Coordinates of N, CA, C and O and ligand atoms in Angstrom, one line a residue:
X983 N -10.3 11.8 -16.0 CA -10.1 13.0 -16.7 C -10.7 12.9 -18.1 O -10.3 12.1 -19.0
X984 N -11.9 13.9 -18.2 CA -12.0 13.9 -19.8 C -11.6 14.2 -20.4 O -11.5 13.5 -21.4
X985 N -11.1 15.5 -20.4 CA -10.3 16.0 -21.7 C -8.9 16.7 -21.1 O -8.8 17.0 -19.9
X986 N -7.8 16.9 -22.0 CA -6.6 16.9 -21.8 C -6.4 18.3 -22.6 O -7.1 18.8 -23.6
X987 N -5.0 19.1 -21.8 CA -4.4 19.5 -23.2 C -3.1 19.8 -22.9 O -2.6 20.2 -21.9
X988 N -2.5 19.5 -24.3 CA -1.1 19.4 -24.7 C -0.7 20.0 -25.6 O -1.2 19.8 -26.8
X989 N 0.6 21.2 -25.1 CA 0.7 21.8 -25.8 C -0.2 23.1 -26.5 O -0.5 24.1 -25.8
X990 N -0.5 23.0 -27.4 CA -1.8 24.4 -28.1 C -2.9 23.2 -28.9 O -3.3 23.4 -30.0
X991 N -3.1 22.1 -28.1 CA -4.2 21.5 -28.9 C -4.9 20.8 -27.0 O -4.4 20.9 -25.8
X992 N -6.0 20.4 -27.5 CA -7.3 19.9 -26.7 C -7.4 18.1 -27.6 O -7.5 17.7 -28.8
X993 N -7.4 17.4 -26.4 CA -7.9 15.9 -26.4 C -9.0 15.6 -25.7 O -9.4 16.1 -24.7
X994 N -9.6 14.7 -26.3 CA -11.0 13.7 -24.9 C -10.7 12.6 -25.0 O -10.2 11.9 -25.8
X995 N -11.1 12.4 -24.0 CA -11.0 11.2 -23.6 C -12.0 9.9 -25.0 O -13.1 10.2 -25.5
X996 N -11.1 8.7 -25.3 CA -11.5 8.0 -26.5 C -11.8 6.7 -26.3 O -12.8 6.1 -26.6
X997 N -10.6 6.1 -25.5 CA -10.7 4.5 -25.0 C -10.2 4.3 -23.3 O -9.0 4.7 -23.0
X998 N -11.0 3.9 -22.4 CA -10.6 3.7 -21.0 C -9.3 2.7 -20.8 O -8.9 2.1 -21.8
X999 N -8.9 2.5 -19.8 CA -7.4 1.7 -19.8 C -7.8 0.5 -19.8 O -7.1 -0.2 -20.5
X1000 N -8.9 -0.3 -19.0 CA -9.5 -1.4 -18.4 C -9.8 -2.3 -19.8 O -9.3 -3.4 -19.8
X1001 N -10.5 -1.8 -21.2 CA -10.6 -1.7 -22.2 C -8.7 -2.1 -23.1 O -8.4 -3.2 -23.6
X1002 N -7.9 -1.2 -23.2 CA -7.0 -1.6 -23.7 C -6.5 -2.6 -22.7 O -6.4 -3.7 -23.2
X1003 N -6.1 -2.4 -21.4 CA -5.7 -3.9 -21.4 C -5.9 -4.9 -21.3 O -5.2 -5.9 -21.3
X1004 N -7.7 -5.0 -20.9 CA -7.9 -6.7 -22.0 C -7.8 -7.1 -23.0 O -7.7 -8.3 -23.2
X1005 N -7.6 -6.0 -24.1 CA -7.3 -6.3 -25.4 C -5.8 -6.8 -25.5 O -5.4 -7.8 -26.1
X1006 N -4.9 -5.8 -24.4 CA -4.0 -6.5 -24.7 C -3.5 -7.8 -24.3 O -2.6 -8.4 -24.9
X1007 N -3.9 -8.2 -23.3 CA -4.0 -9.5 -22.7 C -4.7 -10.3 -23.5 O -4.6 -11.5 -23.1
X1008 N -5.5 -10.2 -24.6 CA -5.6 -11.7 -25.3 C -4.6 -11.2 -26.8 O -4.5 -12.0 -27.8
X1009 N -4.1 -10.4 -26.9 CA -2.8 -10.5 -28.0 C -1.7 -11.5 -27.1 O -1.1 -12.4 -27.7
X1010 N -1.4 -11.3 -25.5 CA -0.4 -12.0 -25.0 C -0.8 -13.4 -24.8 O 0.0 -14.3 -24.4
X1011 N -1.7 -13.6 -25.0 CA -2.2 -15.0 -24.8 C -2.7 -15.7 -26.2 O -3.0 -16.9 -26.2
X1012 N -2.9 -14.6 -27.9 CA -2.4 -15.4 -28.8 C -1.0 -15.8 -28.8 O -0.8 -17.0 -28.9
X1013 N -0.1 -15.0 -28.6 CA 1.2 -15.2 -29.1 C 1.6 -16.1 -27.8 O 2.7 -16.8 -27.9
X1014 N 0.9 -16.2 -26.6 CA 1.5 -17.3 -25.6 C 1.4 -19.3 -26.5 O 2.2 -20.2 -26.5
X1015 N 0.0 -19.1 -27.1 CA -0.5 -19.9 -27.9 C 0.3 -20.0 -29.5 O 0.2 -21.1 -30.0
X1016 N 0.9 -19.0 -30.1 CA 1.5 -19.4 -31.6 C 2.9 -19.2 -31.1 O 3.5 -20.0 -31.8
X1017 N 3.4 -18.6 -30.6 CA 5.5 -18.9 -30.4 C 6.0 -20.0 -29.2 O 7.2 -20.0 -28.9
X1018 N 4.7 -20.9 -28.5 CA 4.9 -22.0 -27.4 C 6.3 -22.9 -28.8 O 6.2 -23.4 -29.9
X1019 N 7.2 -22.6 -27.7 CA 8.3 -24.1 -28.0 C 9.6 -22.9 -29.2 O 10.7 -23.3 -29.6
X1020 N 9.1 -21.7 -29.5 CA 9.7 -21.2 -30.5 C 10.7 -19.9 -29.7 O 11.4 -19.2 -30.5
X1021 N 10.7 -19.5 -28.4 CA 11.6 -19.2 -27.9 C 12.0 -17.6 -28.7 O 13.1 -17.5 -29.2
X1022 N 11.1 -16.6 -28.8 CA 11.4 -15.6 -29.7 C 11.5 -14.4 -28.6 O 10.9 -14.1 -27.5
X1023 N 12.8 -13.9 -29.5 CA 12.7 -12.5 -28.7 C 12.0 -11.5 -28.9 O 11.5 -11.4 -30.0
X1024 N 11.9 -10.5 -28.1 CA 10.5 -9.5 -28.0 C 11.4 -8.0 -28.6 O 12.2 -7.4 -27.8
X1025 N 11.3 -7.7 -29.5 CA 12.2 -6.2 -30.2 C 10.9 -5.0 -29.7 O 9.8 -5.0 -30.2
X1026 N 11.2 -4.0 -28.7 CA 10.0 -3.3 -28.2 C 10.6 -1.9 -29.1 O 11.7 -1.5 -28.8
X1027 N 9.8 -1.3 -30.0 CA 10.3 0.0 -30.9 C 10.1 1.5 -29.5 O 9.0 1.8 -29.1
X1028 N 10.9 2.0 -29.1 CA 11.0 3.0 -28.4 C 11.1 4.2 -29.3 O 11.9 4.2 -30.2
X1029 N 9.9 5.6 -28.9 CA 9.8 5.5 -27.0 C 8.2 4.8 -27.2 O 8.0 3.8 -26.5
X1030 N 7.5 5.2 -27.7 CA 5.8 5.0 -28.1 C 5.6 3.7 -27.1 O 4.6 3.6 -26.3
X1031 N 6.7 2.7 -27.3 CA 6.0 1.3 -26.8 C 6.3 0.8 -25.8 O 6.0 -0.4 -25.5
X1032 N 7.0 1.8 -24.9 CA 7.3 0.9 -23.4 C 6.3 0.9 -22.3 O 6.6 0.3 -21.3
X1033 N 5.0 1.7 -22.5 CA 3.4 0.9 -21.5 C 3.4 -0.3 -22.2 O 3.7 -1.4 -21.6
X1034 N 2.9 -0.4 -23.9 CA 2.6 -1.6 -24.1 C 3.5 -2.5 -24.3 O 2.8 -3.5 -24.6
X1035 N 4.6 -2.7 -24.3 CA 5.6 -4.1 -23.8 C 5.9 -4.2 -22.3 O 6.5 -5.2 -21.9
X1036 N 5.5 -3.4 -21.5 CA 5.1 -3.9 -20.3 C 4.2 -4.2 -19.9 O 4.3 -4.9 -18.9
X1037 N 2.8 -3.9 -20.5 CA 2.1 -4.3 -20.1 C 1.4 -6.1 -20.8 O 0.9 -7.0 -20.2
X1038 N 1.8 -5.9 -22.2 CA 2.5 -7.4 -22.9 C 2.6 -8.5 -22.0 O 2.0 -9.5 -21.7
X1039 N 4.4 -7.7 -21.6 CA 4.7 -9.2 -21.1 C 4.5 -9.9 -20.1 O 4.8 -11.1 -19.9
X1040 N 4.0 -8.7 -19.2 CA 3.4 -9.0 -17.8 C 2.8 -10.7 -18.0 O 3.2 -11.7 -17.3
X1041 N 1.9 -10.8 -19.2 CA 1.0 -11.7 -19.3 C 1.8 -13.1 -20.6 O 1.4 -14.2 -21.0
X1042 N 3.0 -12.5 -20.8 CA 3.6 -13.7 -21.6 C 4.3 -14.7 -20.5 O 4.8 -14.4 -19.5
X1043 N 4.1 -15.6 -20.9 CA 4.8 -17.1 -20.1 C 5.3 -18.2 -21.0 O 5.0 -19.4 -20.9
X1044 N 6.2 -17.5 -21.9 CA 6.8 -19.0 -23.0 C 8.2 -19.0 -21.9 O 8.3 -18.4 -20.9
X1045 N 8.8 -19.5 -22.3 CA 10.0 -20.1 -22.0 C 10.8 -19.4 -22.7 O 10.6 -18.9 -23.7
X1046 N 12.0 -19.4 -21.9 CA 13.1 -18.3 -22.5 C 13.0 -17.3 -23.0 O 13.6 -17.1 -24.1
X1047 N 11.9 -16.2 -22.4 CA 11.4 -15.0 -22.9 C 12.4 -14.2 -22.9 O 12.7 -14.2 -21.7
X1048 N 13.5 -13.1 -23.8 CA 14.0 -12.3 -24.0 C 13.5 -10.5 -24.6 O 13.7 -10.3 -25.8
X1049 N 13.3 -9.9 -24.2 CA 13.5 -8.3 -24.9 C 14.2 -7.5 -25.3 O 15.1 -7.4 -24.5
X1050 N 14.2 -6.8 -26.0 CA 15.3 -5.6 -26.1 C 14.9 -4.5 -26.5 O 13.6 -4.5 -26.6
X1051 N 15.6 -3.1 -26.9 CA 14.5 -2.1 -26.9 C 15.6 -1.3 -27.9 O 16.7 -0.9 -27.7
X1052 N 14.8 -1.4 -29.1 CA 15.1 -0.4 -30.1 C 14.9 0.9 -30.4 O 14.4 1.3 -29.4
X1053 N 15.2 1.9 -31.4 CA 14.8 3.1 -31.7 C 14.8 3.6 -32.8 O 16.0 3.7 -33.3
X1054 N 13.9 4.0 -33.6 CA 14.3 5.2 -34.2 C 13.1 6.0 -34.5 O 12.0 5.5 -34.2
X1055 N 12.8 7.4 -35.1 CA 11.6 7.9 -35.0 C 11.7 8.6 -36.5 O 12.7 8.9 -37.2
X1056 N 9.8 8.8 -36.8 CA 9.7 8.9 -38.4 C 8.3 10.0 -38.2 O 7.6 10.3 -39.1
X1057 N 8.2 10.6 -36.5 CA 7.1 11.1 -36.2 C 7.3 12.5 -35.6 O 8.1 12.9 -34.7
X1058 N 6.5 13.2 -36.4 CA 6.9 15.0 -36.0 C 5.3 15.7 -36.0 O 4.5 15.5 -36.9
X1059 N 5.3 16.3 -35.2 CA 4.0 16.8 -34.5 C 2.9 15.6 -34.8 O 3.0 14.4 -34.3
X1060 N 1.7 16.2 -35.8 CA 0.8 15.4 -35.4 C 0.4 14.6 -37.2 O -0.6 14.0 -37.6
X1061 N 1.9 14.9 -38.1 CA 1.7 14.4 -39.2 C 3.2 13.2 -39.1 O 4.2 13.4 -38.5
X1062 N 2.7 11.7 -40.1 CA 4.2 11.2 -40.4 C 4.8 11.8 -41.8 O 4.5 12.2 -42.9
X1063 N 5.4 11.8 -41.4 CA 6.8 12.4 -42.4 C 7.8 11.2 -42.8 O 7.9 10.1 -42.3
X1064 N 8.5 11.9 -44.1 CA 8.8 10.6 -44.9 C 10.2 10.4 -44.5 O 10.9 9.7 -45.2
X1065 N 10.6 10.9 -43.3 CA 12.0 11.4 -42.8 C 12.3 9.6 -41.7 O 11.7 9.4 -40.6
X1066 N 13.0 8.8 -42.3 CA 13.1 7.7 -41.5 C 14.8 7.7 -41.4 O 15.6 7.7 -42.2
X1067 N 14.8 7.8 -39.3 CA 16.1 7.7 -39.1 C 16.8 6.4 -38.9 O 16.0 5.5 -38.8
X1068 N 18.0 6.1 -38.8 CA 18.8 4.9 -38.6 C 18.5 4.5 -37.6 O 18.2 5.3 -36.7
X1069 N 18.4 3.1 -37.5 CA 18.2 2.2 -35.8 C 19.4 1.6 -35.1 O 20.5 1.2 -35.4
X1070 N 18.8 1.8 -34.0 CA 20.0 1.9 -32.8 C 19.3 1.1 -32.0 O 18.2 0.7 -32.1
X1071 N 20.5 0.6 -31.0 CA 20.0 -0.4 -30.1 C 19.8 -1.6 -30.3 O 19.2 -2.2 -29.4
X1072 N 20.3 -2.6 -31.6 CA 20.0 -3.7 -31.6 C 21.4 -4.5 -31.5 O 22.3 -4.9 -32.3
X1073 N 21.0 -4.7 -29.9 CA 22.9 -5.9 -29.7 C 22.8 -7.3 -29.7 O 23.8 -8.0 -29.6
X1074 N 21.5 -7.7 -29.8 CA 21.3 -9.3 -29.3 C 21.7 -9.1 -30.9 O 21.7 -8.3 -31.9
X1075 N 22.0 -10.6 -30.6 CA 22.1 -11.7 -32.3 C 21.1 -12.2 -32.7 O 20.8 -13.1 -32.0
X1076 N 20.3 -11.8 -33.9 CA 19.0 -12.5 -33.6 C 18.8 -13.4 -35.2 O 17.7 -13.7 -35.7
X1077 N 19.8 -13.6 -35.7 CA 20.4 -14.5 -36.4 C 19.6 -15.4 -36.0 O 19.4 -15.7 -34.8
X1078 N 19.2 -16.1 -37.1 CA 18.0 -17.7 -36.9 C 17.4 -17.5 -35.7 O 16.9 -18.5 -35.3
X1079 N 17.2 -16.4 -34.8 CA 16.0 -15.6 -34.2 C 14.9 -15.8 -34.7 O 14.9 -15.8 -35.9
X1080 N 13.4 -16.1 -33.9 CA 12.1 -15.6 -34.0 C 11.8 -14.5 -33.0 O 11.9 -14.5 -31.8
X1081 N 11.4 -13.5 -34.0 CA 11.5 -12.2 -34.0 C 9.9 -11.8 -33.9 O 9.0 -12.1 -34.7
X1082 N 9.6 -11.1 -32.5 CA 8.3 -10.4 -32.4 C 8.5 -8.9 -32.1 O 9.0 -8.4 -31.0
X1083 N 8.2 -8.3 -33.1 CA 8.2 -6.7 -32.5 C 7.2 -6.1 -32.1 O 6.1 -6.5 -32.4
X1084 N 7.2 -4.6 -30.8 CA 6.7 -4.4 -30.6 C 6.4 -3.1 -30.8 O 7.2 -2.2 -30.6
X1085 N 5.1 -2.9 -31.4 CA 5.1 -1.6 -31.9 C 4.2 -1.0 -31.1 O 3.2 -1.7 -30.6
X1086 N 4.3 0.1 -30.9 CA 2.7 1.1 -29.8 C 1.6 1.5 -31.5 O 0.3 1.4 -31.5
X1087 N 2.3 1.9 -32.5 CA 1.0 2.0 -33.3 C 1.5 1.9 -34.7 O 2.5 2.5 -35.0
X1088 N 0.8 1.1 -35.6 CA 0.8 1.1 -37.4 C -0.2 2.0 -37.9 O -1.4 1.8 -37.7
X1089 N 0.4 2.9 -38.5 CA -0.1 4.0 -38.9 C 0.1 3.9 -40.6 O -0.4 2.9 -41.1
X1090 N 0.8 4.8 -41.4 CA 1.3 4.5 -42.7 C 2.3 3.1 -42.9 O 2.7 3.0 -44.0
X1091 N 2.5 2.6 -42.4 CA 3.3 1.2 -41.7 C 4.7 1.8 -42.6 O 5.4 0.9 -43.2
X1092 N 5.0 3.0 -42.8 CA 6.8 3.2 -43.3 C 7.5 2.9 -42.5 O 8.3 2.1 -43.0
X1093 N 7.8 3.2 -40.9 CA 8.4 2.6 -39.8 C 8.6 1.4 -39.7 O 9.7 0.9 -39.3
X1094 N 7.4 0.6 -40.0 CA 7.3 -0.9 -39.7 C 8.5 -1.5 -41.3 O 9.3 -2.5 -41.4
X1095 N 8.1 -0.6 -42.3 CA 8.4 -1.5 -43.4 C 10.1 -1.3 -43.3 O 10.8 -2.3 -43.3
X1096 N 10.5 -0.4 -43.1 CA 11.7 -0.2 -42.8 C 12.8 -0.6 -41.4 O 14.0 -0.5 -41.2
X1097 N 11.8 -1.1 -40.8 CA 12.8 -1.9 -39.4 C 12.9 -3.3 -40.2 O 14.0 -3.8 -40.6
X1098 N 11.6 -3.9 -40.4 CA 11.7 -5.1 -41.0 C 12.8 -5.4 -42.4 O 13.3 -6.5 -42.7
X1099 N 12.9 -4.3 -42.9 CA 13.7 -4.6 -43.9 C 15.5 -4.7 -43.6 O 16.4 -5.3 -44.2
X1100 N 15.3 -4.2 -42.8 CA 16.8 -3.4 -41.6 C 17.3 -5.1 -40.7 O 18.4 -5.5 -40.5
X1101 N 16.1 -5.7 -40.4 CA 16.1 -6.7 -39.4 C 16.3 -8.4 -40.3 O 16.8 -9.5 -39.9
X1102 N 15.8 -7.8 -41.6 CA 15.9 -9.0 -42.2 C 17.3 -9.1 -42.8 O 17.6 -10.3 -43.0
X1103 N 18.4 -8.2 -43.1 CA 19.9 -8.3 -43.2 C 20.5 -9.3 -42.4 O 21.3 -10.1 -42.8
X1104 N 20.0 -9.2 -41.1 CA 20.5 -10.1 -39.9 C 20.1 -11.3 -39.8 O 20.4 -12.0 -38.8
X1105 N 19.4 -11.7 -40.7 CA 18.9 -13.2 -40.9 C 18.1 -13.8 -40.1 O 18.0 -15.1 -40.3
X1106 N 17.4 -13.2 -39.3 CA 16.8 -13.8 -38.5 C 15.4 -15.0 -38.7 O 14.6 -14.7 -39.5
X1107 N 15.4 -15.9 -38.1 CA 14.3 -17.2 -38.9 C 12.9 -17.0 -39.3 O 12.4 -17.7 -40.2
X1108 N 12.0 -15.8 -38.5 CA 10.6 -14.9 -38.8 C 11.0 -13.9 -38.1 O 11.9 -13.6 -37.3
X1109 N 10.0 -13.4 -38.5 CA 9.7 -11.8 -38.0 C 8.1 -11.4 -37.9 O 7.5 -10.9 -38.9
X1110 N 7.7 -11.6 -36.8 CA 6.3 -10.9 -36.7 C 6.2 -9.8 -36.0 O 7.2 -9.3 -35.3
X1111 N 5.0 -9.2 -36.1 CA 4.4 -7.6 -35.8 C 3.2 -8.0 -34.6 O 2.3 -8.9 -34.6
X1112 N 3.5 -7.1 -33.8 CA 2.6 -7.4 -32.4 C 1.9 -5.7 -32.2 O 2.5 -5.3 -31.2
X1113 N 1.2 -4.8 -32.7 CA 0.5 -3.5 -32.4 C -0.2 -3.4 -31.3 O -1.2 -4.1 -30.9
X1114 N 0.4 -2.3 -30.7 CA -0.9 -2.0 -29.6 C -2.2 -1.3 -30.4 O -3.2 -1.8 -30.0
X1115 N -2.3 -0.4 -31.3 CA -3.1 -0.2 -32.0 C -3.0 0.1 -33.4 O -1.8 0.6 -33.6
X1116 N -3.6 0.1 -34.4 CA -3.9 -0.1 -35.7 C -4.6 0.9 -36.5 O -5.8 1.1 -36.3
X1117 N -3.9 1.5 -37.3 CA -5.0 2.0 -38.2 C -5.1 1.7 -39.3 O -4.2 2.3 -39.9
X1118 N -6.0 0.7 -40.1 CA -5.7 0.0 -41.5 C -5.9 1.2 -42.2 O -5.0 1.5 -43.1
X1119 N -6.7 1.9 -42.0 CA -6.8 3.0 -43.3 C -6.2 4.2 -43.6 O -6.5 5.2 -44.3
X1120 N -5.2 3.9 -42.8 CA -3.5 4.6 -43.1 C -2.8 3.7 -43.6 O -1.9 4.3 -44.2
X1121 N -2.7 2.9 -43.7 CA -1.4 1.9 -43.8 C -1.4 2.2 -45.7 O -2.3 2.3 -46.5
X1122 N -0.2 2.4 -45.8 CA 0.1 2.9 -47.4 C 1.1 1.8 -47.5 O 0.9 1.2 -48.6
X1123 N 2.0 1.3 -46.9 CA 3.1 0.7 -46.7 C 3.1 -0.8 -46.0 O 2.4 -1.1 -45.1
X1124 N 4.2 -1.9 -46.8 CA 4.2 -2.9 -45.6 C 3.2 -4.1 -45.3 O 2.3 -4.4 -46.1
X1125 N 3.3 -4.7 -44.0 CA 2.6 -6.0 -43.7 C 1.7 -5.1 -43.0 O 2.0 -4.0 -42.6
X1126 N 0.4 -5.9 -42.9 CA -0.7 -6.0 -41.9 C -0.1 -6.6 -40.5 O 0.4 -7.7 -40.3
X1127 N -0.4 -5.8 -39.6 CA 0.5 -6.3 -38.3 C -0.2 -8.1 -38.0 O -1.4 -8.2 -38.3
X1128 N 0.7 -9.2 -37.5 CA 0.0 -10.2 -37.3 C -0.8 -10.3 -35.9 O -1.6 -11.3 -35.8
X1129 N -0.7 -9.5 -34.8 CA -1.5 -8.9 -34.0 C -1.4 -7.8 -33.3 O -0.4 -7.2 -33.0
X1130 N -2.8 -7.7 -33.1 CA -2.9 -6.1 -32.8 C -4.3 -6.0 -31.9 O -5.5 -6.3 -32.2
X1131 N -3.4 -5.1 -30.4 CA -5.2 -5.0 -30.0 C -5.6 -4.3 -30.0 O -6.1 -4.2 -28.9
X1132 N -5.9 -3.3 -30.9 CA -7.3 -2.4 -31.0 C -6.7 -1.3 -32.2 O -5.7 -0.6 -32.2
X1133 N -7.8 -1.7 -33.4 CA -8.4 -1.1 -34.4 C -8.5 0.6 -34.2 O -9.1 0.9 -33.2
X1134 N -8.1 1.6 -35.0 CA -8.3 3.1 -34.8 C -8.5 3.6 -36.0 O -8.0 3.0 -36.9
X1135 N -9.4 4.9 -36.2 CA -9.5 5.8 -37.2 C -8.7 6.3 -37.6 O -7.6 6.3 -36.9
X1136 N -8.7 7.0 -38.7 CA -7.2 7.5 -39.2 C -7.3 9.1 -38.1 O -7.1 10.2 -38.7
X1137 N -7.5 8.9 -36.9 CA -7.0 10.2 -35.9 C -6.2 10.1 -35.1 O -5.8 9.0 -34.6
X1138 N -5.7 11.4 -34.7 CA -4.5 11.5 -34.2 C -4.7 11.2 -32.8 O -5.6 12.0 -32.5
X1139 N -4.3 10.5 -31.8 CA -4.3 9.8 -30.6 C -3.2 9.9 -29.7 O -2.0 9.8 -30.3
X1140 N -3.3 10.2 -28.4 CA -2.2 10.7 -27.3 C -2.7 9.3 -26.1 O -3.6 8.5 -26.1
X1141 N -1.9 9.6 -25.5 CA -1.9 8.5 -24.2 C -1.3 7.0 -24.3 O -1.2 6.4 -25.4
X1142 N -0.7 6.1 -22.9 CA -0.3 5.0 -23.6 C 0.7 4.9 -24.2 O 0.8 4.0 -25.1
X1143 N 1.6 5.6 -23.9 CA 2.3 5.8 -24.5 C 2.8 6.5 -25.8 O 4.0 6.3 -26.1
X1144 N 2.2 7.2 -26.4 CA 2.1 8.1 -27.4 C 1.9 9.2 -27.1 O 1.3 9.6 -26.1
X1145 N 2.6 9.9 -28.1 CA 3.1 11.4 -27.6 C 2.0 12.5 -28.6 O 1.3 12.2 -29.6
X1146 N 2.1 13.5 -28.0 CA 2.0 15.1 -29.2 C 3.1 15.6 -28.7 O 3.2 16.0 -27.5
X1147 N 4.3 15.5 -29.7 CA 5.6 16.3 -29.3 C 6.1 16.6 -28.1 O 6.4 17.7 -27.6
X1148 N 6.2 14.8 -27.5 CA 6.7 14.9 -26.2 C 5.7 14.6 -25.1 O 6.4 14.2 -24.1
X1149 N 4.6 14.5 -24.9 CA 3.4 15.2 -23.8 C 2.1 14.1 -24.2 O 1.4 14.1 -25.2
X1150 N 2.2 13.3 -23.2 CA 0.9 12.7 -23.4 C 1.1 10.8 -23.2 O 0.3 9.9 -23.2
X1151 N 2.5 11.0 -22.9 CA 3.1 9.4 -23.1 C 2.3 8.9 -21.5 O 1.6 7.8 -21.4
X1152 N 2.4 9.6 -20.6 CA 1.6 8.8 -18.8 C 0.6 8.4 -19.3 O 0.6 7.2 -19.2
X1153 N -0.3 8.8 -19.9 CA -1.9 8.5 -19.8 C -2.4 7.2 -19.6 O -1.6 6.6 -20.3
X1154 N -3.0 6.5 -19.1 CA -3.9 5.2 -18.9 C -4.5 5.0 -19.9 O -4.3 3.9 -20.5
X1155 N -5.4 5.9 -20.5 CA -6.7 5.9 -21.4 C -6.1 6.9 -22.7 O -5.5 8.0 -22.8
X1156 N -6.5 6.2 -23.5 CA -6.2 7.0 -25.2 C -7.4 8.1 -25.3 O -8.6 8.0 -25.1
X1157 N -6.6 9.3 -25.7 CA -7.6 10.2 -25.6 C -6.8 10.7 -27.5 O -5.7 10.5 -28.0
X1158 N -8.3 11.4 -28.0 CA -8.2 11.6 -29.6 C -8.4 13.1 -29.7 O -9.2 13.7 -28.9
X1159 N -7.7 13.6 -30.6 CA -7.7 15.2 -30.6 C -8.8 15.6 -31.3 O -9.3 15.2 -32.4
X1160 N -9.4 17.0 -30.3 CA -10.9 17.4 -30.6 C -10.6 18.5 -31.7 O -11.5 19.0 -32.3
Ligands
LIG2629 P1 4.1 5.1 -39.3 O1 5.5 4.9 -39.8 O2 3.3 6.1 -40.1 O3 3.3 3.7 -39.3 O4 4.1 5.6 -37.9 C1 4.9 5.1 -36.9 C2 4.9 5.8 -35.6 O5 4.3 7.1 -35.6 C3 4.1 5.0 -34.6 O6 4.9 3.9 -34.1 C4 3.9 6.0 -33.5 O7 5.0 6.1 -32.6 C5 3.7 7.3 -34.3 N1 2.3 7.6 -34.5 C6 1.5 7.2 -35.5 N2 0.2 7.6 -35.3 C7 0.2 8.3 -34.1 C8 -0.8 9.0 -33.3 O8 -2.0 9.0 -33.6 N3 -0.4 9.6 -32.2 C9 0.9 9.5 -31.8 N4 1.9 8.9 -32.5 C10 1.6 8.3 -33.6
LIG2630 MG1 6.3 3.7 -32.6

């Protein structure tokens, strides 16, 4: 499918699936390579990121792999807004925890800067950032994710998990609005 539409807007087709998940298969195989022996659990930010933490961990194989699945949302139509709600969903103890989150995308990184700040009360031993995609020249906010597979323009992007208000989360292939 080349082009999509959702809602009162039109997408095309931008990146094939085959494409993102090689990319994401050598993010699962740095972090198979930098958390070996450190036993960290996997914090997946919902809803954006449950293709890409499934499709993650398919390919992680450390030892004592753990997940859990967080929430909160900071995203309304096709702009971020400065509206950051409370997070829910965190029951593990992750106290002297190594901590990898999973995010579907770093955009102004306010979401990001605000879980981690949320996350670091609970003391946990690190905290790294795992992106399915990136856009550095949004990022106003926050850490540079420590990996990430694939680089984006500052446009607005559906599929993979990512929505336009609701619509567009099935997709295989990231499609960008025309
Ligand atoms: P941030 O706080 O601006 O970094 O954005 C956080 C969240 O907004 C991401 O985790 C996504 O869920 C959502 N988001 C950012 N950019 C896009 C996009 O291009 N399409 C759909 N959702 C997006
Ligand atoms: Mg997200």
């Amino acid at each position: 499918m080349k082009t999509i539409k959702l809602h009162d807007k039109e997408f095309r087709l931008l990146i094939k699936e085959e494409l993102i998940d090689k990319e994401i298969k050598r993010v699962a195989e740095e972090i198979n390579r930098d958390m070996k022996d450190k036993e960290p659990i996997f914090l997946s930010v919902l809803n954006g990121s449950f293709m890409f933490t499934s499709d993650l961990l398919k390919h992680i194989n450390l030892k004592n792999t753990e997940v859990s699945f967080i929430k909160f949302t900071s995203y309304c139509g096709t702009n971020s807004t400065d509206r950051i709600n409370s997070l829910i969903g965190l029951n593990e103890k992750i106290k002297g925890r190594n901590i990898v989150i999973l995010e579907d995308m770093i955009d102004t990184g306010k979401s990001m800067e605000h879980l981690i700040n949320t996350l670091k009360a609970e003391e946990p031993a690190s905290i790294c950032i795992a992106t399915m995609f990136f856009k550095p020249k949004a990022l106003k906010t926050g850490r540079i994710p420590d990996y990430n597979a694939m680089i984006l323009e500052n446009d607005f992007v559906v599929g993979r998990g990512l929505d336009y208000d609701g619509l567009g989360r099935n997709f295989p292939d990231l499609y960008i609005i025309c």
